[in-house]
Short mmCIF file of C-alpha atoms in Angstrom, two decimals:
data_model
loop_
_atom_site.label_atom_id
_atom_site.label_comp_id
_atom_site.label_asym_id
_atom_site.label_seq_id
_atom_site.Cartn_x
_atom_site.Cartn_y
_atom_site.Cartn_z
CA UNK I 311 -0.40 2.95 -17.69
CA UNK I 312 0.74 6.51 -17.20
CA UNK I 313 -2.10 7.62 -14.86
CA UNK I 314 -1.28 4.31 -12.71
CA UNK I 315 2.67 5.30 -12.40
CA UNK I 316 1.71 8.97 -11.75
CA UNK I 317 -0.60 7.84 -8.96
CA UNK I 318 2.72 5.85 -7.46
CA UNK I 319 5.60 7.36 -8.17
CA UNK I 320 4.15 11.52 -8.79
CA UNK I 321 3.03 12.85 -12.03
CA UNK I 322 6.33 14.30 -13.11
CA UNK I 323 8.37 11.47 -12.96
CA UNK I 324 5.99 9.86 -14.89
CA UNK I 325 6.38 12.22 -17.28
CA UNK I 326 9.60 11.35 -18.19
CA UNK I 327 8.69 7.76 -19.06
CA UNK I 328 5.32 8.90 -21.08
CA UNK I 329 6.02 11.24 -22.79
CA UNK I 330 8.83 10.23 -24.89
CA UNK I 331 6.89 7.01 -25.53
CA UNK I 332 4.05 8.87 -27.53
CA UNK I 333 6.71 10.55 -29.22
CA UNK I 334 8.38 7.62 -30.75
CA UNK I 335 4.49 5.75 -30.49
CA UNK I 336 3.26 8.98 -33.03
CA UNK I 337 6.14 8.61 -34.98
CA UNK I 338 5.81 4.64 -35.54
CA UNK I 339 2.26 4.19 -36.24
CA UNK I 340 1.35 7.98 -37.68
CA UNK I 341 -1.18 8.92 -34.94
CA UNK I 342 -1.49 12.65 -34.18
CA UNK I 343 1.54 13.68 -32.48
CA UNK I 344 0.11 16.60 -30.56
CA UNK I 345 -3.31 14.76 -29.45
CA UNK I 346 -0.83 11.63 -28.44
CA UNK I 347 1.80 14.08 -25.94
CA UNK I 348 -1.35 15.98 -24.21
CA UNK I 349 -3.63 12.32 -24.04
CA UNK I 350 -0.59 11.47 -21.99
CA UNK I 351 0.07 14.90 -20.13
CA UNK I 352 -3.43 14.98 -18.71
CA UNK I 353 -3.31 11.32 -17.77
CA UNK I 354 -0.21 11.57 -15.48
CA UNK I 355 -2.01 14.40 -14.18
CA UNK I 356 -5.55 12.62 -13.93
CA UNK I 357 -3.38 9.41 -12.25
CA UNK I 358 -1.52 11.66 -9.62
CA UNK I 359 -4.35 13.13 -8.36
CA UNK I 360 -5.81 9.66 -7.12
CA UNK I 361 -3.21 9.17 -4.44
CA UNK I 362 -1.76 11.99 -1.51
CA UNK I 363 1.91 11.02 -2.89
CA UNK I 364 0.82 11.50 -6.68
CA UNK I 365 1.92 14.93 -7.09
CA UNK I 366 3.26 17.86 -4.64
CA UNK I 367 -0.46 19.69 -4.23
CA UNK I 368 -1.65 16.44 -2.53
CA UNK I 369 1.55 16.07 -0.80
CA UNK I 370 0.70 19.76 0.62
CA UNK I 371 -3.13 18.81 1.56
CA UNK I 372 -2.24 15.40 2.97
CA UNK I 373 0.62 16.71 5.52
CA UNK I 374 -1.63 19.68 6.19
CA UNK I 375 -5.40 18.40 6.91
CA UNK I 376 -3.60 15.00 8.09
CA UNK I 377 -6.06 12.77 5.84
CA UNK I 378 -5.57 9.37 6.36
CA UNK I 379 -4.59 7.53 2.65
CA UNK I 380 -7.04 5.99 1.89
CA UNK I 381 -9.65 8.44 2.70
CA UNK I 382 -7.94 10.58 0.35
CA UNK I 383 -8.01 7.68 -2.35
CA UNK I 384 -11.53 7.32 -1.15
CA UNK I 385 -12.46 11.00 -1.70
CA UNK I 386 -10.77 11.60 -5.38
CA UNK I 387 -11.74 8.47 -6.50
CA UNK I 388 -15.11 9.57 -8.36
CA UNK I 389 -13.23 12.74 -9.66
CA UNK I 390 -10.17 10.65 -10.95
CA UNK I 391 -13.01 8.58 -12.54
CA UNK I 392 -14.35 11.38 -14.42
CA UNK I 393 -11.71 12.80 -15.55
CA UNK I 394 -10.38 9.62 -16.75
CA UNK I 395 -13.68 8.91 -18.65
CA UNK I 396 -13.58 12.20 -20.03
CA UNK I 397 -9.85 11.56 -21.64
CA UNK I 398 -10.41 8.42 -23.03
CA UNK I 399 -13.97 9.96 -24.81
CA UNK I 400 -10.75 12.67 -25.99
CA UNK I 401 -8.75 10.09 -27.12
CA UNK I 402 -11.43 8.06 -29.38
CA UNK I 403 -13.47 11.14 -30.67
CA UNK I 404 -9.90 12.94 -31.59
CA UNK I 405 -8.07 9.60 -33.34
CA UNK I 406 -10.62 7.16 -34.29
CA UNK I 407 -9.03 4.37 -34.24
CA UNK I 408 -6.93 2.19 -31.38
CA UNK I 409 -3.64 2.15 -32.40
CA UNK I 410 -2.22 -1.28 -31.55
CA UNK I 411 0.76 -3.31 -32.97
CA UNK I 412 4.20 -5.22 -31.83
CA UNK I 413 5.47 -4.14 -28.95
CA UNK I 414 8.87 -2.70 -28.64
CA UNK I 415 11.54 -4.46 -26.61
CA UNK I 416 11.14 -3.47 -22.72
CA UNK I 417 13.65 -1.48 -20.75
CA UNK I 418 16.59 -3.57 -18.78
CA UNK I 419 15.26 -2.82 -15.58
CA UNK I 420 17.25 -2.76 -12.07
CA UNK I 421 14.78 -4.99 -10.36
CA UNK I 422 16.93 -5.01 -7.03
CA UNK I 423 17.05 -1.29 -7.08
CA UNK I 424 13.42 -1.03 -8.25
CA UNK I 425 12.35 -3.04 -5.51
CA UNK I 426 13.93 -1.65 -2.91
CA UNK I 427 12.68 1.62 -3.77
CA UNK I 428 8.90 0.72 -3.81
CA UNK I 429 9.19 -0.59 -0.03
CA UNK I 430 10.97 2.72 0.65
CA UNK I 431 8.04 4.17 -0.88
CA UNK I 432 5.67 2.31 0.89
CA UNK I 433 7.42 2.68 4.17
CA UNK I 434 7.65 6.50 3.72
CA UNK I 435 3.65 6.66 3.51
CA UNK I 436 3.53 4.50 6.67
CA UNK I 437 6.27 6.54 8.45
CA UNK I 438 4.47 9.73 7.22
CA UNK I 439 0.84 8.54 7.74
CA UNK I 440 2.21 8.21 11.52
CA UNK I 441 3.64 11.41 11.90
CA UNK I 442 7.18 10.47 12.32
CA UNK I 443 8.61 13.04 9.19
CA UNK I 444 12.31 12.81 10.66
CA UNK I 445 12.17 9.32 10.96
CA UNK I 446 11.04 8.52 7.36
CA UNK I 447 13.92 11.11 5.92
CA UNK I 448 16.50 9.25 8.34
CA UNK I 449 15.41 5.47 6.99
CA UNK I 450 15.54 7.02 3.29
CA UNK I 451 18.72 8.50 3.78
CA UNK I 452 20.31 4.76 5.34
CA UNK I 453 18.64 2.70 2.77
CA UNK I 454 19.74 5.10 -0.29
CA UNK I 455 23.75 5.34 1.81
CA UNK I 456 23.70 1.31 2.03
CA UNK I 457 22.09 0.42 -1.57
CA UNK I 458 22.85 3.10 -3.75
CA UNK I 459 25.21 5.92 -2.19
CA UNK I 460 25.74 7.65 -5.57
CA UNK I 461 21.95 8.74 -5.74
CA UNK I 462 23.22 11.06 -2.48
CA UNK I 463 25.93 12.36 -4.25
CA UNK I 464 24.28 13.05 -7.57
CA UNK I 465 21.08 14.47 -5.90
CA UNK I 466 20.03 17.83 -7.31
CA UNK I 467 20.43 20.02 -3.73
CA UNK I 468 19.56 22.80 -6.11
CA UNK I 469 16.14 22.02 -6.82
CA UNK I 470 15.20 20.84 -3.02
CA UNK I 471 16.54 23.75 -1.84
CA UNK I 472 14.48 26.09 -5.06
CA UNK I 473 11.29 24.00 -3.92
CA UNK I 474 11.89 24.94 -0.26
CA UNK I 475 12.52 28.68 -0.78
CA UNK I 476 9.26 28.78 -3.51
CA UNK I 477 7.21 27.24 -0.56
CA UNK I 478 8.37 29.75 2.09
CA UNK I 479 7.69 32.97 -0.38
CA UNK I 480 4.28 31.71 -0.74
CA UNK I 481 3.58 30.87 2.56
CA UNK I 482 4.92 34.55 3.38
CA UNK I 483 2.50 36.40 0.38
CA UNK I 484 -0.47 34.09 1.79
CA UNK I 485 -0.16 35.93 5.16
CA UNK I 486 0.36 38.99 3.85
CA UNK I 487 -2.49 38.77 1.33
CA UNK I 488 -6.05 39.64 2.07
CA UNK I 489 -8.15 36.16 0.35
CA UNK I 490 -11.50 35.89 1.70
CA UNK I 491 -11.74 32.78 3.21
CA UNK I 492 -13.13 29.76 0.56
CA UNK I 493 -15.15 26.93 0.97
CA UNK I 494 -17.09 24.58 -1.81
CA UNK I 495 -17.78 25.59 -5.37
CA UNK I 496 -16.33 28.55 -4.94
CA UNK I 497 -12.96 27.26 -3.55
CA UNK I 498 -13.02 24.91 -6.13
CA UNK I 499 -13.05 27.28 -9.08
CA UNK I 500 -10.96 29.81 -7.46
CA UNK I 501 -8.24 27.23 -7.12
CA UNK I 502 -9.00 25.95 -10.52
CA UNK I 503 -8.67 29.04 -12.00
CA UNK I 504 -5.92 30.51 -9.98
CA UNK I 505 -3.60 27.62 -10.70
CA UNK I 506 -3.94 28.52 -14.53
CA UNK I 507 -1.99 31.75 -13.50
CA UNK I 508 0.26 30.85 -10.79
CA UNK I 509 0.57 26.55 -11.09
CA UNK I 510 -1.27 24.39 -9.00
CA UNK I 511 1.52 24.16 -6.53
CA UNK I 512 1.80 27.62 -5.18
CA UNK I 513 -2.39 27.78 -5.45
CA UNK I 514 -2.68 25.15 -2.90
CA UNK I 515 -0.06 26.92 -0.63
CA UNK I 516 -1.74 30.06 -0.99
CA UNK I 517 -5.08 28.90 -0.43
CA UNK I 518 -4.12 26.20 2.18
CA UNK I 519 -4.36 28.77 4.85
CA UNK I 520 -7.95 30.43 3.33
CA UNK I 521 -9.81 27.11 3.89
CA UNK I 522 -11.08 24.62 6.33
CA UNK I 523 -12.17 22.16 3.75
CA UNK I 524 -9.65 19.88 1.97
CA UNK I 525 -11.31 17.89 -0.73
CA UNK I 526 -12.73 21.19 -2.79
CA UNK I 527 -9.16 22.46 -2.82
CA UNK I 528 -7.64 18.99 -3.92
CA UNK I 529 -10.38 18.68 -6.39
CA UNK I 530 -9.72 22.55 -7.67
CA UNK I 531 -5.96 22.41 -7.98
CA UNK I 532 -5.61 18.96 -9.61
CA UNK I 533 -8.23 20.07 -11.73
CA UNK I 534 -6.12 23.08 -12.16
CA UNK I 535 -3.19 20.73 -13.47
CA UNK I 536 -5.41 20.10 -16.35
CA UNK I 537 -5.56 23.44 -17.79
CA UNK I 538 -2.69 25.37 -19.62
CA UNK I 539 1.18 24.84 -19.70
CA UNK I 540 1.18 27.33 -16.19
CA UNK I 541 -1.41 25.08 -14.34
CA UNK I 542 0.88 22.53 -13.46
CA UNK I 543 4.73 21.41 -13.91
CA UNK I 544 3.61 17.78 -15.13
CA UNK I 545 2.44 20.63 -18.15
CA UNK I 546 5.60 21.73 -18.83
CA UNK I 547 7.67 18.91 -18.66
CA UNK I 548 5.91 17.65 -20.66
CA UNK I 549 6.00 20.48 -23.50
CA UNK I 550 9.53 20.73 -23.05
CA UNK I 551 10.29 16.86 -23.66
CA UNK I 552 7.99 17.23 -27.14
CA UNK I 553 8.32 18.91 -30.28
CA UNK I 554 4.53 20.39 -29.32
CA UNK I 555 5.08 23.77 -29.12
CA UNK I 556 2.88 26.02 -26.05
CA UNK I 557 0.47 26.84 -28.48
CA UNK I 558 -0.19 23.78 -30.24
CA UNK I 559 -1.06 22.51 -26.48
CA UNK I 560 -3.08 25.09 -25.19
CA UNK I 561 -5.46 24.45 -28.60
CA UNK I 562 -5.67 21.08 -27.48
CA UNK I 563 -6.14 21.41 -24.05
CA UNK I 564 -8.24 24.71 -23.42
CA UNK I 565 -11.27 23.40 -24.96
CA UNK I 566 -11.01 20.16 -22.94
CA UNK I 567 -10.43 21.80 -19.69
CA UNK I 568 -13.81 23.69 -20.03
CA UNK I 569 -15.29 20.38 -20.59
CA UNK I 570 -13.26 18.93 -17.49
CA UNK I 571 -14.48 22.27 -15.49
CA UNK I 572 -18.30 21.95 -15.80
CA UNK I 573 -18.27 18.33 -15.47
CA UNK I 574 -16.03 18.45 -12.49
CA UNK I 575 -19.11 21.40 -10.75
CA UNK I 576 -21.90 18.89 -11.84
CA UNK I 577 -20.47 15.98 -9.97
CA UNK I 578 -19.26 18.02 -6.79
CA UNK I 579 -23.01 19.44 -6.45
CA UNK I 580 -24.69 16.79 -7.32
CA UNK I 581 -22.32 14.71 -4.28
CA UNK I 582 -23.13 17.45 -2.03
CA UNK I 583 -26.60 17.48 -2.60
CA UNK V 1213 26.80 -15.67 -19.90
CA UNK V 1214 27.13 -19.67 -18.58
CA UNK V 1215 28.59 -22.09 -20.97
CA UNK V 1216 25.26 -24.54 -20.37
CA UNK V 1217 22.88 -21.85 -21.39
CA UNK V 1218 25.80 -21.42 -24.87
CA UNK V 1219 24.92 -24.96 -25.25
CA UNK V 1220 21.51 -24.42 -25.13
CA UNK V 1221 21.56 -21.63 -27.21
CA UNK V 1222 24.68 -21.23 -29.73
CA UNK V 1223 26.40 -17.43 -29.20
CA UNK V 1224 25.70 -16.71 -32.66
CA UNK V 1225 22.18 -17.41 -32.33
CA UNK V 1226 22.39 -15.14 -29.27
CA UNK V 1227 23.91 -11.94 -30.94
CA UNK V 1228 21.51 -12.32 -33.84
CA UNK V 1229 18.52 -12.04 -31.22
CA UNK V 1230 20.58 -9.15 -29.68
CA UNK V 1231 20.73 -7.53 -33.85
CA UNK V 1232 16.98 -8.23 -34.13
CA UNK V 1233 16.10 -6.97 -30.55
CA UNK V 1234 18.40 -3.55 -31.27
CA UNK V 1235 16.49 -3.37 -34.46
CA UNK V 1236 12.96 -3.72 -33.27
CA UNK V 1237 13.88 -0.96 -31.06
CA UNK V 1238 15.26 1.42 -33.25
CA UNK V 1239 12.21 2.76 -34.80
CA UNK V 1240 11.15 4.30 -31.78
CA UNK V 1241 14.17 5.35 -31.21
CA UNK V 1242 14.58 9.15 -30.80
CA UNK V 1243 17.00 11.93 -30.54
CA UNK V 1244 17.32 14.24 -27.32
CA UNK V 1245 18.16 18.17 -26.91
CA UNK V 1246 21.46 18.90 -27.58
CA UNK V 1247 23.89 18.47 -25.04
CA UNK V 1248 26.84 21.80 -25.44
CA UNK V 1249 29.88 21.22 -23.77
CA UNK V 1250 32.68 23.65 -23.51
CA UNK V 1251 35.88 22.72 -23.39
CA UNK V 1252 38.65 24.48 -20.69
CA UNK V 1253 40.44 26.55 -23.90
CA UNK V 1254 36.70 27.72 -25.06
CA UNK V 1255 36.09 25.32 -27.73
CA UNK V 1256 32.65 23.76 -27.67
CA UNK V 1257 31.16 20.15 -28.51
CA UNK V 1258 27.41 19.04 -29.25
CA UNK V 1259 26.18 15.67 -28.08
CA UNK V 1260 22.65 14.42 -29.03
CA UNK V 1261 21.20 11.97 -26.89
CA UNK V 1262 19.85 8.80 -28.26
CA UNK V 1263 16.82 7.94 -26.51
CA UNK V 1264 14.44 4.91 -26.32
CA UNK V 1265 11.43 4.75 -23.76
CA UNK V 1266 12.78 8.45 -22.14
CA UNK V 1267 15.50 6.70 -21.45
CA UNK V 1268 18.96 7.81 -22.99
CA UNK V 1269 21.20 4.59 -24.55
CA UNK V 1270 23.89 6.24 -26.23
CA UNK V 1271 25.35 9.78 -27.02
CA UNK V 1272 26.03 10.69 -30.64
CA UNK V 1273 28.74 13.22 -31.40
CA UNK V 1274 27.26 16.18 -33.87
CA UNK V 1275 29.43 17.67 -36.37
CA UNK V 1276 27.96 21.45 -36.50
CA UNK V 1277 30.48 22.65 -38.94
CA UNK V 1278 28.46 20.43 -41.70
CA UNK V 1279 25.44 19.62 -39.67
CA UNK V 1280 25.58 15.83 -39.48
CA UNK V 1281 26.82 12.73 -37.43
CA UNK V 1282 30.38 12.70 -36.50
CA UNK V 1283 31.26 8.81 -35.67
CA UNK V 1284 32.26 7.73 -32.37
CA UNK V 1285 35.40 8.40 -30.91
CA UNK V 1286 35.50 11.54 -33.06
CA UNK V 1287 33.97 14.72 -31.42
CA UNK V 1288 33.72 17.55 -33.20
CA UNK V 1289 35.22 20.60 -31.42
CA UNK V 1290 34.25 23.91 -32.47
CA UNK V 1291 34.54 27.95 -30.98
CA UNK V 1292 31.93 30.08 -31.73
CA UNK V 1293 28.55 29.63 -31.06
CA UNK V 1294 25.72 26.78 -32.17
CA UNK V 1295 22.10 27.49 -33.16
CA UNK V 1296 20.21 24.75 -30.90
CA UNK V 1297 17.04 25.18 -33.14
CA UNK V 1298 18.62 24.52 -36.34
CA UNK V 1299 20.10 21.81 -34.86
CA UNK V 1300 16.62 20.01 -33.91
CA UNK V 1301 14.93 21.04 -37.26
CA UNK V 1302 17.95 18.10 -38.51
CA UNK V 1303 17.04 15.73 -36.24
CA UNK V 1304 14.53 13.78 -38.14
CA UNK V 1305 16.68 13.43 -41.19
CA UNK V 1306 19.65 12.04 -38.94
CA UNK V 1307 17.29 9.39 -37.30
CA UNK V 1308 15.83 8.68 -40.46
CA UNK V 1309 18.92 7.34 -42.04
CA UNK V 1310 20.07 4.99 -38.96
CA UNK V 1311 20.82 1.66 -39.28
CA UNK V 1312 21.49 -1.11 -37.10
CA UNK V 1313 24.77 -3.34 -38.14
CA UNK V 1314 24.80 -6.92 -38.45
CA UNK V 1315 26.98 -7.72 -35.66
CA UNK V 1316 27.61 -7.43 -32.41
CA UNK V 1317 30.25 -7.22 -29.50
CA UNK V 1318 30.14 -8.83 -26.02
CA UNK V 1319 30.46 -6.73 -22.82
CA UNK V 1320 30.79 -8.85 -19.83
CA UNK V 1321 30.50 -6.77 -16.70
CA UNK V 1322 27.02 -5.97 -18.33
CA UNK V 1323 25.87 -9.10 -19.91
CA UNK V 1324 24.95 -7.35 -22.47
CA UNK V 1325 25.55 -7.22 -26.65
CA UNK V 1326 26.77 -4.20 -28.25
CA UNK V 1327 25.03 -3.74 -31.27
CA UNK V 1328 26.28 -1.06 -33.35
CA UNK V 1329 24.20 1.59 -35.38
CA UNK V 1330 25.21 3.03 -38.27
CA UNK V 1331 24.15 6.24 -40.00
CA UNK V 1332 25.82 6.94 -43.64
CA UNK V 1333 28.79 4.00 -43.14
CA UNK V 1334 30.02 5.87 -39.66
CA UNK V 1335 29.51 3.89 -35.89
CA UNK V 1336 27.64 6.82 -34.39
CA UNK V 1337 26.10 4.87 -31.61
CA UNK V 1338 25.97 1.47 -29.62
CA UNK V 1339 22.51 -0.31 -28.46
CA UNK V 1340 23.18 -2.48 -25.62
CA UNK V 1341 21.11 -5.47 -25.48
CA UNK V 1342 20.75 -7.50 -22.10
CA UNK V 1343 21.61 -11.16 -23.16
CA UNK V 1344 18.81 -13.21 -21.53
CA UNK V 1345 16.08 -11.00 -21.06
CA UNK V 1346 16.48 -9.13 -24.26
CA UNK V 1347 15.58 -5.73 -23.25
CA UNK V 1348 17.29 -2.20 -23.81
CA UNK V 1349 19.88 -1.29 -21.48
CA UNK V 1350 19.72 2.32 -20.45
CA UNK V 1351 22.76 4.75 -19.74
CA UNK V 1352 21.04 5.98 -16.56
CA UNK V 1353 23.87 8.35 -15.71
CA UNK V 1354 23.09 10.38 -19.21
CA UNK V 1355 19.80 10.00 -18.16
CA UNK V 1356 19.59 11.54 -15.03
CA UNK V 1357 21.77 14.54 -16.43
CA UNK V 1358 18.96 14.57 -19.26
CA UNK V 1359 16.19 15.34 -16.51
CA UNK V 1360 17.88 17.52 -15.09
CA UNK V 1361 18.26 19.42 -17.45
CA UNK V 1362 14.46 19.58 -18.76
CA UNK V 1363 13.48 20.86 -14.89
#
């Protein structure tokens, strides 16, 4: 469930929904906490990294290289797959046991609201997939004035305008710093491993301009996102909405991410052989 | 809330669905980081959220002069300064000794039951229950402030 609303509606908005679920889930039937919040960390991270409008680093890669959707859905699919398979081996081998029981009353739901924001969705990817950026912002903008003008007026400006200014510093340090230029393996652990220290995000605008080839940095930076609290901000969220302390998630995630790493080289040489 | 569907279904058979609805609920029902609020003259108030599904359904007042519930309608203001981390390492207790009442109140403009929980005899919070499709009602603006704040 989480990796399927990460792959529609981005990783850390799925967050929010997940991960105070397997909070109150851990508390309920006495699983493991810890193994419960990063199970559901790394799946909104596995989920968004399916679709080019899953998380920001795809966002990047998709409006840069111009892939067409479903190529990109095409192209991570086997990774996503993996890394999925991977998780759910995590999840078994680390609990034991399924942990299944009545479920809790659902959530009262806007479903006019709800709905009308999916077709925005889907008409932003069209609009986008087209080329026609101002266009999509405009229809947003309309829709959002005409159905629900308080979103415009309770819209964090703040954070746009902290993601905008993050994205211009690091396009200004990629020109000014000497990268060799990537391609393959290499790009993919390089991004991998660079994401650890600087977040996935700001990896894939630094090494956007360092590389021809797409799909090696989309698989290194979402694989990057799987790494420690730093690798992506799906990570942190996700720390910061649980009692699991930085520590207590990096013992449960370093270990895995190795495991995610090698397997993640296998398949990419073995498709490119 | 149409007087055919009454027929159908008699209101007090309605708010106890709401009661058992609010009470399946409240085990995985958890408490939020502390909302401080400072007042204009410098005093200071502490809010926890109640939250179900990661999304927030009521605020309950905290009293930090004795480190426990305050009931609704009573906010505790204080001057000086709170220690956030003491005030999470009491969370589980709080939760732990919630309650949901047997009874409920009717809300129109949301067609929903109020169904009061209690914690040590005192109204600390409300879960709203959507009469008909029986699910949790959300307070999206304390949401949204909630997510905010964690980004």
């Amino acid at each position: 469930m989480t990796e399927a609303a990460a792959a529609l509606m981005m990783n850390d908005a799925a967050m929010f929904i997940a991960v105070p679920l397997a909070v109150a889930v851990a508390r309920v039937s006495g699983s493991d906490e810890k193994k419960l919040v990063v199970g559901v960390t790394l799946a909104a991270n596995i989920g968004s990294s399916l679709t080019p409008n899953g998380n920001p680093q795809n966002i990047i890669i998709w409006m840069k290289w111009r892939v067409a959707y479903w190529v990109f859905v095409y192209s991570m699919a086997p990774y996503v797959l993996l890394w999925s398979l991977i998780l759910v081996a995590y999840i078994f081998a680390s609990s034991g046991k399924y942990v299944a029981g009545e479920a809790p009353p659902p959530i009262s739901l806007r479903k006019r609201v709800a709905l009308i924001a999916l077709g925005l969705l889907a008409a932003n990817i069209v609009f986008v997939e087209k080329g026609l950026w101002i266009e999509a912002l405009a229809v947003s903008l309309i829709v959002a004035a005409a159905v629900e003008p308080k979103v415009l007026l309770k819209f964090d400006y703040m954070l746009l305008a902290t993601f905008a200014l993050m994205f211009l510093f690091f396009n200004a340090i990629s020109s000014l710093l000497i990268v060799p230029s990537l391609r393959g393996l290499g790009l993919i652990v390089v991004a991998a491993l660079l994401s650890q220290v600087i977040s996935n995000v700001p990896a894939t605008l630094l090494l956007s301009s360092r590389t021809l080839e797409w799909l090696p940095l989309a698989i290194g930076v979402n694989l990057g996102g799987l790494g420690t609290v730093i690798g992506s901000m799906a990570n942190f969220i996700g720390v910061r909405l649980s009692p699991v302390t930085v520590e207590e998630f990096h013992k449960c995630v370093i270990p895995l991410f190795l495991v995610f790493v090698f397997a993640t080289l296998a398949l990419y040489v073995a498709s490119t052989i | 809330m149409s007087s055919s569907q009454g027929e159908d279904f008699p209101l007090v058979d309605r708010a106890a669905r709401a009661i058992n609805t609010a009470k399946a609920a409240l085990p995985y029902l958890t408490l939020g980081m502390p909302l401080i609020s400072r007042g204009p003259e410098g005093s200071l108030h502490v809010d926890l959220p109640l939250m179900y599904n990661g999304f927030a359904v009521d605020r309950v007042h905290f009293d930090p002069l004795h480190m426990s519930l305050s009931p609704k309608g009573r906010p505790v203001r204080i001057y000086g300064s709170v220690d956030v981390s003491a005030i999470i390492k009491r969370v589980e207790d709080l939760l732990s000794g919630m309650e949901v009442l047997e009874g409920a109140e009717y809300r129109e403009p949301e067609n929903a039951w109020a169904v009061p929980v209690v914690w040590r005899k005192l109204i600390v919070a409300h879960i709203k229950v959507r009469d008909g499709s029986w699910s949790i009602v959300p307070d999206y603006a304390l949401t949204e402030e909630l997510r905010r704040r964690v980004v």
